[in-house]
Amino acid sequence: MYDFARSLLFKLDPEVAHEVSLDLLAASSRLGLSKLLGGLPSTKPVDVMGLRFPNAVGLAAGLDKNADAFEALGALGFGFVEVGTVTPKGQAGNPKPRLFRLPEHEAIINRMGFNNKGVDHLVSRIKSHRYSGVLGVNIGKNLTTSVENAAADYLACLTAVIPYADYITANISSPNTPGLRSLQFGESLAELIAPLVMARDRYQAEHDKRIPLAVKIAPDMTDDEIKLVSDTLVEQGVDGIIATNTTLSRDAVVGHEFEEEAGGLSGAPVRDASTHVVKVLAEHLKGTLPIIGVGGISSGADAVEKLQAGASLVQIYSGLIYQGPELIKEAIASTDAYFRERDLGI
């Protein structure tokens, strides 16, 4: 059935198809039809960052930036859904066209630029919800905010969403906001994360509830840079690392008509690079921080590969566009089997 739906959607402009799909999913939620999509299956839960995830497979940020359809998306079976990236003020993002499909590679190039309706809209959507999985909120900075003042934007978003999120992710690795990736390194990273950790701790002290803070990093780093970033995140006291965002590399799509399009490449071509980052992090951190693996998961085997590399959870996005909801079921079945075999020592 999804193959037929995809054939129709792929006749549309990619961004139009994206919006139509979210509108249909949101409508199903408003009409109370989300339960017909499948619901969260009864599977082996996973405990990560102090939270219990119904299963290890989540939806990565970027698909539902404004939290307009997260309940319906969650009803597809995800153990967790991450909405956003959201910024303090709504913004249009980069000029169109800014989203490109590369079906031959099961890949997507995007340069959306954090287009979203702003944090107040997102909060209005997540204040009261019926999704029984774990809800993450991915936060960023506005385009017009300088890199030097970025921390204020991240703090504003965190403060607004923390009463309603199960966890929060600081997105410092999108390639589509100028200068953002420079925040991943050295003092810039420490100065950005420190006030967020303080706000998390203050909320915990006041409400006796800890909302974990994760940080999403890029795949385009050397092994030494990955280790340095992770050391800073450990020192600052974050709760997890999401690896990885999209890549600027075009090595895997050389010769494609969209090769020269600016933006981040996601999907199958980023799988190996993302898995390598997960492996480097896991070997270096030695369990100090949990890792959420994302990038190029197009099958259950791909999801397990991330776990074998050292991830505790996985997220999918581009694979969902190409494979449809069956990918969710396959990934859940495969990751469940992996955890059961691991627990049995097989």
CSV table of C-alpha atoms in Angstrom, one decimal:
chain,number,residue,atom,x,y,z
A,1,MET,CA,0.0,0.0,0.0
A,2,TYR,CA,2.8,2.4,0.8
A,3,ASP,CA,4.4,1.7,-2.5
A,4,PHE,CA,1.3,3.1,-4.2
A,5,ALA,CA,1.1,6.1,-1.9
A,6,ARG,CA,4.8,6.8,-2.4
A,7,SER,CA,4.4,6.7,-6.2
A,8,LEU,CA,1.8,9.4,-5.9
A,9,LEU,CA,3.7,11.5,-3.4
A,10,PHE,CA,6.9,11.3,-5.4
A,11,LYS,CA,5.1,13.0,-8.3
A,12,LEU,CA,4.8,16.1,-6.2
A,13,ASP,CA,7.5,18.6,-5.3
A,14,PRO,CA,9.4,17.0,-2.3
A,15,GLU,CA,8.4,19.8,0.1
A,16,VAL,CA,4.8,19.8,-1.0
A,17,ALA,CA,4.7,16.0,-0.5
A,18,HIS,CA,6.1,16.4,3.0
A,19,GLU,CA,3.5,19.0,3.9
A,20,VAL,CA,0.6,16.9,2.4
A,21,SER,CA,1.8,13.8,4.3
A,22,LEU,CA,2.0,15.7,7.7
A,23,ASP,CA,-1.5,17.3,7.0
A,24,LEU,CA,-3.0,13.9,6.4
A,25,LEU,CA,-1.4,12.4,9.5
A,26,ALA,CA,-2.5,15.4,11.6
A,27,ALA,CA,-6.0,15.0,10.3
A,28,SER,CA,-6.1,11.4,11.3
A,29,SER,CA,-5.0,12.3,14.8
A,30,ARG,CA,-7.7,15.0,15.1
A,31,LEU,CA,-10.4,12.6,13.9
A,32,GLY,CA,-9.3,10.0,16.4
A,33,LEU,CA,-8.1,7.6,13.7
A,34,SER,CA,-4.5,7.4,14.9
A,35,LYS,CA,-5.1,4.0,16.6
A,36,LEU,CA,-5.9,2.6,13.1
A,37,LEU,CA,-2.3,3.2,12.1
A,38,GLY,CA,-1.0,0.5,14.4
A,39,GLY,CA,-0.2,1.8,17.8
A,40,LEU,CA,2.9,1.1,19.9
A,41,PRO,CA,3.5,-2.6,19.8
A,42,SER,CA,4.1,-4.6,22.9
A,43,THR,CA,7.9,-5.0,22.8
A,44,LYS,CA,11.0,-5.1,24.9
A,45,PRO,CA,11.4,-1.7,26.6
A,46,VAL,CA,14.8,0.0,26.8
A,47,ASP,CA,16.0,2.2,29.7
A,48,VAL,CA,18.2,5.1,28.5
A,49,MET,CA,19.0,8.5,30.1
A,50,GLY,CA,16.7,7.6,33.0
A,51,LEU,CA,13.7,7.1,30.7
A,52,ARG,CA,11.9,4.0,29.8
A,53,PHE,CA,11.5,3.7,26.0
A,54,PRO,CA,8.7,1.3,24.8
A,55,ASN,CA,11.1,0.2,22.1
A,56,ALA,CA,14.5,1.3,20.8
A,57,VAL,CA,13.3,2.8,17.5
A,58,GLY,CA,12.5,6.5,17.2
A,59,LEU,CA,11.7,9.2,14.7
A,60,ALA,CA,14.5,11.7,14.1
A,61,ALA,CA,14.0,15.4,14.4
A,62,GLY,CA,13.2,17.3,11.2
A,63,LEU,CA,10.1,15.5,9.9
A,64,ASP,CA,7.7,17.1,12.3
A,65,LYS,CA,9.3,20.5,13.1
A,66,ASN,CA,6.2,22.1,14.6
A,67,ALA,CA,4.8,19.0,16.5
A,68,ASP,CA,1.7,19.2,14.3
A,69,ALA,CA,1.5,15.4,13.6
A,70,PHE,CA,3.7,13.7,16.3
A,71,GLU,CA,0.8,11.7,17.8
A,72,ALA,CA,-0.1,10.2,14.5
A,73,LEU,CA,3.6,9.6,13.7
A,74,GLY,CA,4.0,7.9,17.1
A,75,ALA,CA,1.0,5.7,16.3
A,76,LEU,CA,3.0,4.2,13.5
A,77,GLY,CA,4.9,2.3,16.2
A,78,PHE,CA,7.8,4.5,17.2
A,79,GLY,CA,9.1,4.1,20.8
A,80,PHE,CA,10.0,7.8,20.7
A,81,VAL,CA,9.4,10.8,18.5
A,82,GLU,CA,11.7,13.8,18.4
A,83,VAL,CA,10.0,17.0,17.2
A,84,GLY,CA,11.7,20.2,16.0
A,85,THR,CA,14.2,21.7,15.3
A,86,VAL,CA,12.4,24.6,16.9
A,87,THR,CA,13.7,28.2,17.4
A,88,PRO,CA,12.6,30.9,19.8
A,89,LYS,CA,10.9,32.9,17.0
A,90,GLY,CA,9.2,31.4,13.9
A,91,GLN,CA,11.2,31.7,10.7
A,92,ALA,CA,10.7,30.9,7.0
A,93,GLY,CA,14.0,29.1,6.5
A,94,ASN,CA,16.1,29.2,3.4
A,95,PRO,CA,14.7,30.0,-0.1
A,96,LYS,CA,13.0,27.3,-2.1
A,97,PRO,CA,13.7,24.9,-3.6
A,98,ARG,CA,15.5,23.4,-0.6
A,99,LEU,CA,14.6,19.8,-0.5
A,100,PHE,CA,15.8,17.2,-3.1
A,101,ARG,CA,15.2,13.5,-3.5
A,102,LEU,CA,17.9,11.1,-4.8
A,103,PRO,CA,15.9,7.9,-5.2
A,104,GLU,CA,18.8,6.1,-6.9
A,105,HIS,CA,20.7,6.4,-3.6
A,106,GLU,CA,17.7,6.4,-1.2
A,107,ALA,CA,18.9,9.8,-0.1
A,108,ILE,CA,17.7,13.3,0.5
A,109,ILE,CA,19.5,16.6,0.3
A,110,ASN,CA,18.0,19.4,2.4
A,111,ARG,CA,18.9,23.0,3.2
A,112,MET,CA,15.7,23.8,5.0
A,113,GLY,CA,17.3,26.2,7.5
A,114,PHE,CA,15.2,25.5,10.6
A,115,ASN,CA,11.9,26.6,9.1
A,116,ASN,CA,9.4,26.4,11.9
A,117,LYS,CA,6.5,28.3,13.6
A,118,GLY,CA,8.4,29.1,16.7
A,119,VAL,CA,8.6,27.7,20.2
A,120,ASP,CA,5.3,29.1,21.4
A,121,HIS,CA,3.4,27.2,18.7
A,122,LEU,CA,5.3,24.0,19.4
A,123,VAL,CA,4.5,24.3,23.2
A,124,SER,CA,0.8,24.8,22.3
A,125,ARG,CA,0.9,21.5,20.5
A,126,ILE,CA,2.7,19.4,23.1
A,127,LYS,CA,1.1,20.8,26.3
A,128,SER,CA,-1.4,18.0,26.4
A,129,HIS,CA,-1.0,15.0,24.2
A,130,ARG,CA,-2.0,11.3,24.2
A,131,TYR,CA,1.2,9.8,22.7
A,132,SER,CA,2.3,7.0,25.1
A,133,GLY,CA,5.9,6.9,23.8
A,134,VAL,CA,8.8,9.2,24.7
A,135,LEU,CA,8.6,12.7,23.3
A,136,GLY,CA,11.9,14.6,22.6
A,137,VAL,CA,12.2,18.2,21.5
A,138,ASN,CA,15.1,19.4,19.3
A,139,ILE,CA,16.1,23.0,19.8
A,140,GLY,CA,18.2,25.5,17.8
A,141,LYS,CA,18.9,29.1,17.2
A,142,ASN,CA,17.3,31.7,14.9
A,143,LEU,CA,19.2,32.6,11.8
A,144,THR,CA,19.3,36.3,12.8
A,145,THR,CA,20.9,35.4,16.2
A,146,SER,CA,24.7,35.6,16.1
A,147,VAL,CA,26.8,32.6,17.0
A,148,GLU,CA,28.1,34.6,19.9
A,149,ASN,CA,24.6,35.0,21.3
A,150,ALA,CA,23.4,31.5,20.4
A,151,ALA,CA,23.2,30.2,24.0
A,152,ALA,CA,20.4,32.7,24.7
A,153,ASP,CA,18.2,31.2,22.0
A,154,TYR,CA,18.9,27.6,23.1
A,155,LEU,CA,18.1,28.6,26.7
A,156,ALA,CA,14.9,30.3,25.7
A,157,CYS,CA,13.7,27.2,23.9
A,158,LEU,CA,14.8,24.8,26.7
A,159,THR,CA,13.0,26.9,29.3
A,160,ALA,CA,9.8,27.0,27.2
A,161,VAL,CA,9.6,23.2,26.4
A,162,ILE,CA,11.1,21.6,29.5
A,163,PRO,CA,7.8,21.3,31.4
A,164,TYR,CA,6.3,19.2,28.5
A,165,ALA,CA,9.3,17.3,27.0
A,166,ASP,CA,10.5,13.9,28.0
A,167,TYR,CA,14.0,14.9,26.8
A,168,ILE,CA,15.6,17.8,25.0
A,169,THR,CA,18.2,17.8,22.2
A,170,ALA,CA,20.5,20.7,21.4
A,171,ASN,CA,21.0,20.7,17.7
A,172,ILE,CA,24.5,22.2,17.1
A,173,SER,CA,25.2,20.2,13.9
A,174,SER,CA,22.8,21.3,11.2
A,175,PRO,CA,24.9,22.4,8.1
A,176,ASN,CA,22.1,24.8,7.0
A,177,THR,CA,22.4,27.6,9.6
A,178,PRO,CA,25.7,29.5,9.0
A,179,GLY,CA,28.2,29.1,11.7
A,180,LEU,CA,26.2,26.6,13.7
A,181,ARG,CA,28.7,23.8,13.5
A,182,SER,CA,31.4,26.0,14.9
A,183,LEU,CA,29.5,25.6,18.2
A,184,GLN,CA,30.6,21.9,18.4
A,185,PHE,CA,34.2,22.7,19.5
A,186,GLY,CA,36.2,24.0,22.4
A,187,GLU,CA,35.0,26.9,24.5
A,188,SER,CA,32.1,27.6,22.2
A,189,LEU,CA,30.6,24.3,23.0
A,190,ALA,CA,31.2,24.6,26.7
A,191,GLU,CA,29.8,28.1,26.8
A,192,LEU,CA,26.7,26.9,25.0
A,193,ILE,CA,26.0,23.8,27.0
A,194,ALA,CA,26.8,25.1,30.5
A,195,PRO,CA,23.6,27.3,30.9
A,196,LEU,CA,21.4,24.5,29.4
A,197,VAL,CA,22.7,22.1,32.0
A,198,MET,CA,22.2,24.6,34.8
A,199,ALA,CA,18.6,25.2,33.6
A,200,ARG,CA,18.0,21.4,33.5
A,201,ASP,CA,19.4,21.0,37.0
A,202,ARG,CA,17.4,24.0,38.3
A,203,TYR,CA,14.2,22.5,36.9
A,204,GLN,CA,15.0,19.1,38.5
A,205,ALA,CA,15.6,20.8,41.9
A,206,GLU,CA,12.3,22.8,41.7
A,207,HIS,CA,10.1,20.0,40.3
A,208,ASP,CA,11.9,16.8,41.4
A,209,LYS,CA,11.9,15.7,37.8
A,210,ARG,CA,15.0,15.3,35.5
A,211,ILE,CA,14.5,16.1,31.9
A,212,PRO,CA,17.6,14.6,30.1
A,213,LEU,CA,19.6,16.9,27.8
A,214,ALA,CA,21.2,15.3,24.7
A,215,VAL,CA,23.4,16.9,22.0
A,216,LYS,CA,23.3,16.1,18.3
A,217,ILE,CA,26.6,16.1,16.5
A,218,ALA,CA,27.8,16.0,12.9
A,219,PRO,CA,29.4,13.1,11.0
A,220,ASP,CA,31.9,15.4,9.3
A,221,MET,CA,34.6,15.2,12.0
A,222,THR,CA,37.9,13.4,12.4
A,223,ASP,CA,38.2,10.8,15.1
A,224,ASP,CA,40.2,13.1,17.3
A,225,GLU,CA,37.5,15.8,16.9
A,226,ILE,CA,34.8,13.3,17.9
A,227,LYS,CA,36.7,12.4,21.0
A,228,LEU,CA,37.3,16.1,22.0
A,229,VAL,CA,33.6,16.9,21.5
A,230,SER,CA,32.5,14.0,23.6
A,231,ASP,CA,35.0,14.9,26.4
A,232,THR,CA,33.5,18.4,26.6
A,233,LEU,CA,30.0,17.0,26.7
A,234,VAL,CA,30.9,14.6,29.5
A,235,GLU,CA,32.6,17.4,31.4
A,236,GLN,CA,29.5,19.6,31.0
A,237,GLY,CA,27.2,16.9,32.3
A,238,VAL,CA,24.9,16.2,29.4
A,239,ASP,CA,22.8,13.0,29.4
A,240,GLY,CA,23.4,11.6,25.9
A,241,ILE,CA,24.8,12.1,22.4
A,242,ILE,CA,22.8,11.8,19.1
A,243,ALA,CA,25.1,10.7,16.2
A,244,THR,CA,24.7,11.9,13.6
A,245,ASN,CA,23.2,14.8,11.7
A,246,THR,CA,23.4,15.0,7.9
A,247,THR,CA,26.7,15.2,6.0
A,248,LEU,CA,28.2,17.7,3.7
A,249,SER,CA,30.1,15.0,1.9
A,250,ARG,CA,29.0,14.1,-1.7
A,251,ASP,CA,31.4,11.2,-2.2
A,252,ALA,CA,28.6,8.7,-2.3
A,253,VAL,CA,26.5,10.6,-4.9
A,254,VAL,CA,29.1,11.8,-7.3
A,255,GLY,CA,27.6,12.3,-10.7
A,256,HIS,CA,24.1,12.8,-9.5
A,257,GLU,CA,22.2,15.8,-10.9
A,258,PHE,CA,21.8,17.2,-7.4
A,259,GLU,CA,25.4,16.6,-6.4
A,260,GLU,CA,26.2,20.3,-6.3
A,261,GLU,CA,23.1,21.3,-4.3
A,262,ALA,CA,24.0,22.9,-1.0
A,263,GLY,CA,22.7,21.3,2.2
A,264,GLY,CA,23.0,18.2,4.3
A,265,LEU,CA,22.9,14.7,2.7
A,266,SER,CA,20.9,12.1,4.6
A,267,GLY,CA,19.7,8.5,3.9
A,268,ALA,CA,21.7,5.4,2.9
A,269,PRO,CA,24.9,7.3,1.8
A,270,VAL,CA,25.5,8.6,5.3
A,271,ARG,CA,25.0,5.2,7.0
A,272,ASP,CA,28.7,4.1,7.2
A,273,ALA,CA,29.9,7.6,8.3
A,274,SER,CA,27.3,7.7,11.0
A,275,THR,CA,28.0,4.2,12.3
A,276,HIS,CA,31.7,5.1,12.4
A,277,VAL,CA,31.0,8.1,14.6
A,278,VAL,CA,28.9,5.9,16.9
A,279,LYS,CA,31.7,3.3,17.1
A,280,VAL,CA,34.4,6.0,17.9
A,281,LEU,CA,32.1,7.5,20.6
A,282,ALA,CA,31.3,4.1,22.2
A,283,GLU,CA,35.0,3.1,22.3
A,284,HIS,CA,36.1,6.4,23.7
A,285,LEU,CA,33.2,7.0,26.2
A,286,LYS,CA,33.1,3.4,27.5
A,287,GLY,CA,29.6,3.7,28.7
A,288,THR,CA,29.9,7.2,30.2
A,289,LEU,CA,27.1,8.5,28.0
A,290,PRO,CA,24.5,6.7,26.0
A,291,ILE,CA,24.5,7.2,22.2
A,292,ILE,CA,21.5,7.4,19.9
A,293,GLY,CA,22.4,6.3,16.5
A,294,VAL,CA,20.8,7.9,13.4
A,295,GLY,CA,21.8,8.0,9.8
A,296,GLY,CA,21.1,5.8,6.8
A,297,ILE,CA,18.9,3.2,8.5
A,298,SER,CA,17.0,1.5,5.7
A,299,SER,CA,16.5,-2.0,7.2
A,300,GLY,CA,16.3,-3.9,10.4
A,301,ALA,CA,19.9,-5.0,9.9
A,302,ASP,CA,21.0,-1.3,9.6
A,303,ALA,CA,19.4,-0.6,13.0
A,304,VAL,CA,21.1,-3.5,14.6
A,305,GLU,CA,24.4,-2.4,13.1
A,306,LYS,CA,24.1,0.9,15.0
A,307,LEU,CA,23.4,-1.0,18.2
A,308,GLN,CA,26.4,-3.3,17.6
A,309,ALA,CA,28.6,-0.2,17.1
A,310,GLY,CA,27.6,1.0,20.6
A,311,ALA,CA,24.2,2.9,20.3
A,312,SER,CA,21.5,2.3,22.9
A,313,LEU,CA,18.7,3.6,20.7
A,314,VAL,CA,18.3,4.4,17.0
A,315,GLN,CA,16.3,6.9,15.0
A,316,ILE,CA,15.1,6.9,11.4
A,317,TYR,CA,13.9,9.6,9.0
A,318,SER,CA,15.0,9.3,5.3
A,319,GLY,CA,14.5,5.5,5.4
A,320,LEU,CA,10.9,6.1,6.4
A,321,ILE,CA,10.4,8.2,3.3
A,322,TYR,CA,11.6,5.5,1.0
A,323,GLN,CA,10.5,2.3,2.8
A,324,GLY,CA,7.4,3.4,4.6
A,325,PRO,CA,6.0,2.2,7.9
A,326,GLU,CA,7.1,-1.3,7.4
A,327,LEU,CA,10.6,-0.2,8.1
A,328,ILE,CA,9.5,0.8,11.6
A,329,LYS,CA,8.1,-2.7,12.3
A,330,GLU,CA,11.2,-4.4,10.8
A,331,ALA,CA,13.6,-2.2,12.8
A,332,ILE,CA,11.6,-2.8,16.1
A,333,ALA,CA,11.6,-6.6,15.5
A,334,SER,CA,15.3,-6.6,14.7
A,335,THR,CA,16.4,-4.5,17.6
A,336,ASP,CA,14.1,-6.4,20.0
A,337,ALA,CA,15.7,-9.7,18.9
A,338,TYR,CA,19.2,-8.1,19.3
A,339,PHE,CA,18.5,-7.1,22.9
A,340,ARG,CA,16.9,-10.4,23.8
A,341,GLU,CA,19.9,-12.3,22.4
A,342,ARG,CA,22.3,-10.0,24.1
A,343,ASP,CA,20.5,-10.5,27.5
A,344,LEU,CA,20.7,-14.3,27.0
A,345,GLY,CA,24.4,-14.0,26.1
A,346,ILE,CA,23.9,-15.5,22.7
